[in-house]
Structures are given as C-alpha cells and as structure tokens.
Tab-separated table of C-alpha atoms in Angstrom:
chain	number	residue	atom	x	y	z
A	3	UNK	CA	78.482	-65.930	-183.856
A	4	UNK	CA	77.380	-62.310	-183.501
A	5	UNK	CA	74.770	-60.612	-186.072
A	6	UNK	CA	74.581	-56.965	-186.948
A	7	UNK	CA	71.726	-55.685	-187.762
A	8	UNK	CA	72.219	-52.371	-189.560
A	9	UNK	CA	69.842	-49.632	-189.298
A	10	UNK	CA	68.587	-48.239	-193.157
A	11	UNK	CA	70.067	-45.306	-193.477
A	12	UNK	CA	66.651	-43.753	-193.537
A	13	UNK	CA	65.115	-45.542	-190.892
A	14	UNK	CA	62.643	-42.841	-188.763
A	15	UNK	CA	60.775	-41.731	-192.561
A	16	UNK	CA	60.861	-45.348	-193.598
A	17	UNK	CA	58.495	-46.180	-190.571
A	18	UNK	CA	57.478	-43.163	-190.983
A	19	UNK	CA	56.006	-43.865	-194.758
A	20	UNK	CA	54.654	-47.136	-193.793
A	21	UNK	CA	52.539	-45.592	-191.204
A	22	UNK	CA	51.431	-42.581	-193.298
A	23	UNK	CA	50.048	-44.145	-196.195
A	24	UNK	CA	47.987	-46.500	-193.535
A	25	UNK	CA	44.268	-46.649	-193.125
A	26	UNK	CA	44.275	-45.401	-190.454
A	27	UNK	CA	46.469	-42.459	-190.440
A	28	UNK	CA	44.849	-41.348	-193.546
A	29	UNK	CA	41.269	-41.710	-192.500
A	30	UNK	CA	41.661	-38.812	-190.087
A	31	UNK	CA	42.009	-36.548	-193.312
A	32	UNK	CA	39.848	-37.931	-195.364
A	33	UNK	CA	36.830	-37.694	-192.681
A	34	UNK	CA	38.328	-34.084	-192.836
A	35	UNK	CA	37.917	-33.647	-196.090
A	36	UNK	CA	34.161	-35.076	-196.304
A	37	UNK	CA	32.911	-32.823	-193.272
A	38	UNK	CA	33.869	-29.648	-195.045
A	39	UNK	CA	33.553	-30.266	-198.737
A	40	UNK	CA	30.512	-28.472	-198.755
A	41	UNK	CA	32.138	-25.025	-198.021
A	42	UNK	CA	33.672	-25.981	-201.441
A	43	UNK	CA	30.672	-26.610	-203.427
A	44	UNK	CA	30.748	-23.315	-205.334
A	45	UNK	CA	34.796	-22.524	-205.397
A	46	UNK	CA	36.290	-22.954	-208.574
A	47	UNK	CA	38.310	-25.531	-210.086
A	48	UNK	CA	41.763	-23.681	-210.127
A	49	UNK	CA	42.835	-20.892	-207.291
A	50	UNK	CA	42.631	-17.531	-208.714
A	51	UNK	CA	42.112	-13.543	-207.070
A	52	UNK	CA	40.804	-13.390	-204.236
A	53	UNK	CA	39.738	-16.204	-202.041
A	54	UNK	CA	36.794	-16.808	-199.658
A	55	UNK	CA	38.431	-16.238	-196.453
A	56	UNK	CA	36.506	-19.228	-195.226
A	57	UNK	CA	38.795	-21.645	-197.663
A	58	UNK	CA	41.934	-20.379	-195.395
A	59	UNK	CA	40.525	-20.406	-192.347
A	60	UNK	CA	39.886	-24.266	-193.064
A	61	UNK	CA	43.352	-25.067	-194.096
A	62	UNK	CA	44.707	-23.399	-190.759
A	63	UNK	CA	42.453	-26.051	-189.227
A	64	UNK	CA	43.728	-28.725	-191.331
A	65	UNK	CA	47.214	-27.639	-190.898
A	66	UNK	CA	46.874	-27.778	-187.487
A	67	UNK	CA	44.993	-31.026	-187.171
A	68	UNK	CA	48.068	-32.557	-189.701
A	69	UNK	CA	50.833	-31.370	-187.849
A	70	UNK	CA	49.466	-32.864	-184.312
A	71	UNK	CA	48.463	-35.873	-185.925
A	72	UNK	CA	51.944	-36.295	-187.630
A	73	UNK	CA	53.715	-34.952	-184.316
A	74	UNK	CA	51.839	-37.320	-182.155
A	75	UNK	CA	52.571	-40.319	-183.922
A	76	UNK	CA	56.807	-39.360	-184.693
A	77	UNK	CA	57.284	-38.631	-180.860
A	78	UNK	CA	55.155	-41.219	-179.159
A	79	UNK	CA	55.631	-44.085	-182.089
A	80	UNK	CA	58.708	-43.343	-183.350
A	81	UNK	CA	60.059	-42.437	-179.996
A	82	UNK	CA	62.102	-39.409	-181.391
A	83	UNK	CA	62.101	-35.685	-181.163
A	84	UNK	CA	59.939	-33.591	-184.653
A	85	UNK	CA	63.396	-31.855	-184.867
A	86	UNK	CA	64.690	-35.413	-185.568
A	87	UNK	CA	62.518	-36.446	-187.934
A	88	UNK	CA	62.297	-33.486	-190.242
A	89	UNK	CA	66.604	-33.472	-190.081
A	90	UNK	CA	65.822	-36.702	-191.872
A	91	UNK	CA	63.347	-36.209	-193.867
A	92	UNK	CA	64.934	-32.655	-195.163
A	93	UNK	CA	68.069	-35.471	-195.569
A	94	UNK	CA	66.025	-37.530	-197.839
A	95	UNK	CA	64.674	-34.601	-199.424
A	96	UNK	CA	68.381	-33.291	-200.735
A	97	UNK	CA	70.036	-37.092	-201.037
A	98	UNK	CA	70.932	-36.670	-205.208
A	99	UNK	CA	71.754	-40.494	-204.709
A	100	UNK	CA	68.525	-41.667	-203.335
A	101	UNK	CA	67.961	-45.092	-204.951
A	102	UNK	CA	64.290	-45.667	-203.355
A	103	UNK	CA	61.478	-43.406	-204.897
A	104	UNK	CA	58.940	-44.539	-202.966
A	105	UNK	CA	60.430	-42.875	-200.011
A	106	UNK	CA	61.046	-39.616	-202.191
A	107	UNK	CA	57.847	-39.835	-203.123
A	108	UNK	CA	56.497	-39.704	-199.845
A	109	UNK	CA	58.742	-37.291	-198.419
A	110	UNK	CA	57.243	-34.761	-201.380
A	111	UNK	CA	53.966	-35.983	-200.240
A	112	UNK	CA	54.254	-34.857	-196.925
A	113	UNK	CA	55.877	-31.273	-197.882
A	114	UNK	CA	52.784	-31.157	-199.722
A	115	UNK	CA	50.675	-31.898	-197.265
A	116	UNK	CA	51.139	-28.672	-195.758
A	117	UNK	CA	50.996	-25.960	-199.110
A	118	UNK	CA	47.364	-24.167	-199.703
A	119	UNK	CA	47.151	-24.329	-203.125
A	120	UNK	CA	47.043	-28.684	-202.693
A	121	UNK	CA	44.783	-28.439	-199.712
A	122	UNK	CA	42.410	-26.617	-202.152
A	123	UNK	CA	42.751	-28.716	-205.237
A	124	UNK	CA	41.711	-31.980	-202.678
A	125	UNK	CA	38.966	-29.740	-201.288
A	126	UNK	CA	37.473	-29.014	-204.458
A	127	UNK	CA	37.651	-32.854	-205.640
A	128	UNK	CA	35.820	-33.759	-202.508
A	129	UNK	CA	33.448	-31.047	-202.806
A	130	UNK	CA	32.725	-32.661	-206.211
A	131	UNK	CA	32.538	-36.094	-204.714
A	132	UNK	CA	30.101	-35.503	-202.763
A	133	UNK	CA	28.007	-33.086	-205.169
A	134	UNK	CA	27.851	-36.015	-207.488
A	135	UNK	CA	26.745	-38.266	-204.870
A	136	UNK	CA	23.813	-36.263	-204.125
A	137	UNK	CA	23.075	-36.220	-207.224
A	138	UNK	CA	23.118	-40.063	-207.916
A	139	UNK	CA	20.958	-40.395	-205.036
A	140	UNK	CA	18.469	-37.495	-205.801
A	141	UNK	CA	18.023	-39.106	-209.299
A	142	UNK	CA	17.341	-42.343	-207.641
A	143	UNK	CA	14.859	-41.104	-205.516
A	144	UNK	CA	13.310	-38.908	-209.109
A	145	UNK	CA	13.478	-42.189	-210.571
A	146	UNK	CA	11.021	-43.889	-207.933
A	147	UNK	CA	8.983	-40.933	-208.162
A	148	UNK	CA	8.451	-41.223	-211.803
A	149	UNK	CA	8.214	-45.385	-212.103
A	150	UNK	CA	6.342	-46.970	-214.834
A	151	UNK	CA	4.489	-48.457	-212.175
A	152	UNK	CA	3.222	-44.785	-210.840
A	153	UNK	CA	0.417	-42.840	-212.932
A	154	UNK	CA	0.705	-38.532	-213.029
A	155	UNK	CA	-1.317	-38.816	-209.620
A	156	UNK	CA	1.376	-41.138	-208.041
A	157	UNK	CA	-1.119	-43.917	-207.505
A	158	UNK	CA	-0.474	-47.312	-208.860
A	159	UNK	CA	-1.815	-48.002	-211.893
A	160	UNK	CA	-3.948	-51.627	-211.919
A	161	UNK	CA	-4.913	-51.434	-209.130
A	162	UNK	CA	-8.497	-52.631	-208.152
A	163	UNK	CA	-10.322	-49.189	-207.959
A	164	UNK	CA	-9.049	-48.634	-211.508
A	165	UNK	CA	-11.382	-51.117	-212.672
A	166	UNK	CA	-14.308	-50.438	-210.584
C-alpha cells in the first residue's frame, strides 16, 4: 500500500507563518523596538510634514535587520531561494479563493512589515510603553519618598530620639 502525502498548496508561507509569529523570531524586533523607543518619546501620535530624519534613518535599520532576519531563516530553514518564497507569498497575496485567513493575514502582515508609516505607529506605541513605565516606577520611588512612615525631614517618625 503506497501513501501520498500531498504538499499544501501553500506550503513554504505556511512554515513560513508558523515560524514568524514565534517567540523567537519576533523577539529580535521587539528588543528592536525597546532599544530605540526613546528617539520616539517626543514624535507625535500620527505622521504628518516633515519628519525627524532620525525616525527614517531607524527604519532603514530596521528594514535591513527584517529582511536578513526573514532571508536567513527562508534560505537556510526553508531550504529555498527569497525569489521562491515571495513568488508564493505574492501567490497567496492575489489567490481570490483563499479559504485560510490566517495565512492572508500573515502574508499582509509581512508586506507590512516593511511600509514606514507602520514602523512609526509601533515606534510611537513603544515609545509610550516605556514612557509610562518610567513613570510607574518614578511614582513608586515618589511614593517611598513621601511614606506615612517619613516626616518633612525624611527621618522616621517614632523613633527613640523623638522622645528624648
């Protein structure tokens, strides 16, 4: 008895997908996006005029850093040629009878990836992020500054040379 096995008609983006949305493809971006959020800190919410030159000069780093981290992984995972993989996923892309979403979804992901104005909007959120969590931990510190426990002087109140 002899057993196809039948290759999805998608099957290089399918893998592809699966390995995209992992931890640890995704972690290289996001450590990306937390070591320069701070050039962000004062850019506005929505992309409009001119830009700070600096913004762009980040996302040609990003690009770059995306499309060798992508590259890397189709030709030495996937064993097959860039030109290869984007003929599928452009194939995806235009199927009008594409029954799974998910993989539409992520092929729209990807083209996203790689447009400005998206890199920006994700810059600005993380820019946020991390704005509010030095706040949180600035008011945490104020708040152990200004305990019920601490006097105006910052000494402890009760204590034995208050009663001297």
């Amino acid at each position: 008895q002899i057993k196809l096995f039948i290759m999805p008609k998608y099957a290089i983006v399918e893998e592809a997908s699966r390995h995209c949305w992992s931890n640890n493809f995704l972690e290289v971006f996001r450590q990306f996006f937390a070591e320069h959020a701070d050039v962000f800190a004062e850019a506005p919410q929505q992309i409009s005029g001119e830009q700070n030159l600096e913004y762009y000069t980040l996302f040609q780093r990003y690009l770059k850093l995306y499309e060798n981290t992508l590259q890397d992984y189709i030709e030495s995972k996937l064993d097959v040629s860039a030109m290869e993989f984007f003929k599928e996923l452009s194939a995806v892309k235009n199927d009008p009878e594409i029954k799974d979403k998910k993989l539409l979804h992520f092929v729209n992901y990807l083209v996203a990836s790689t447009d400005y104005e998206s890199f920006y909007k994700v810059m600005v959120r993380a820019a946020k992020k991390v704005n509010a969590k030095a706040e949180s931990k600035s008011e945490a510190k104020d708040d152990d500054d200004f305990s019920p426990s601490r006097d105006a002087k910052g000494s402890s109140s009760g204590s034995k040379a208050d009663y001297k």
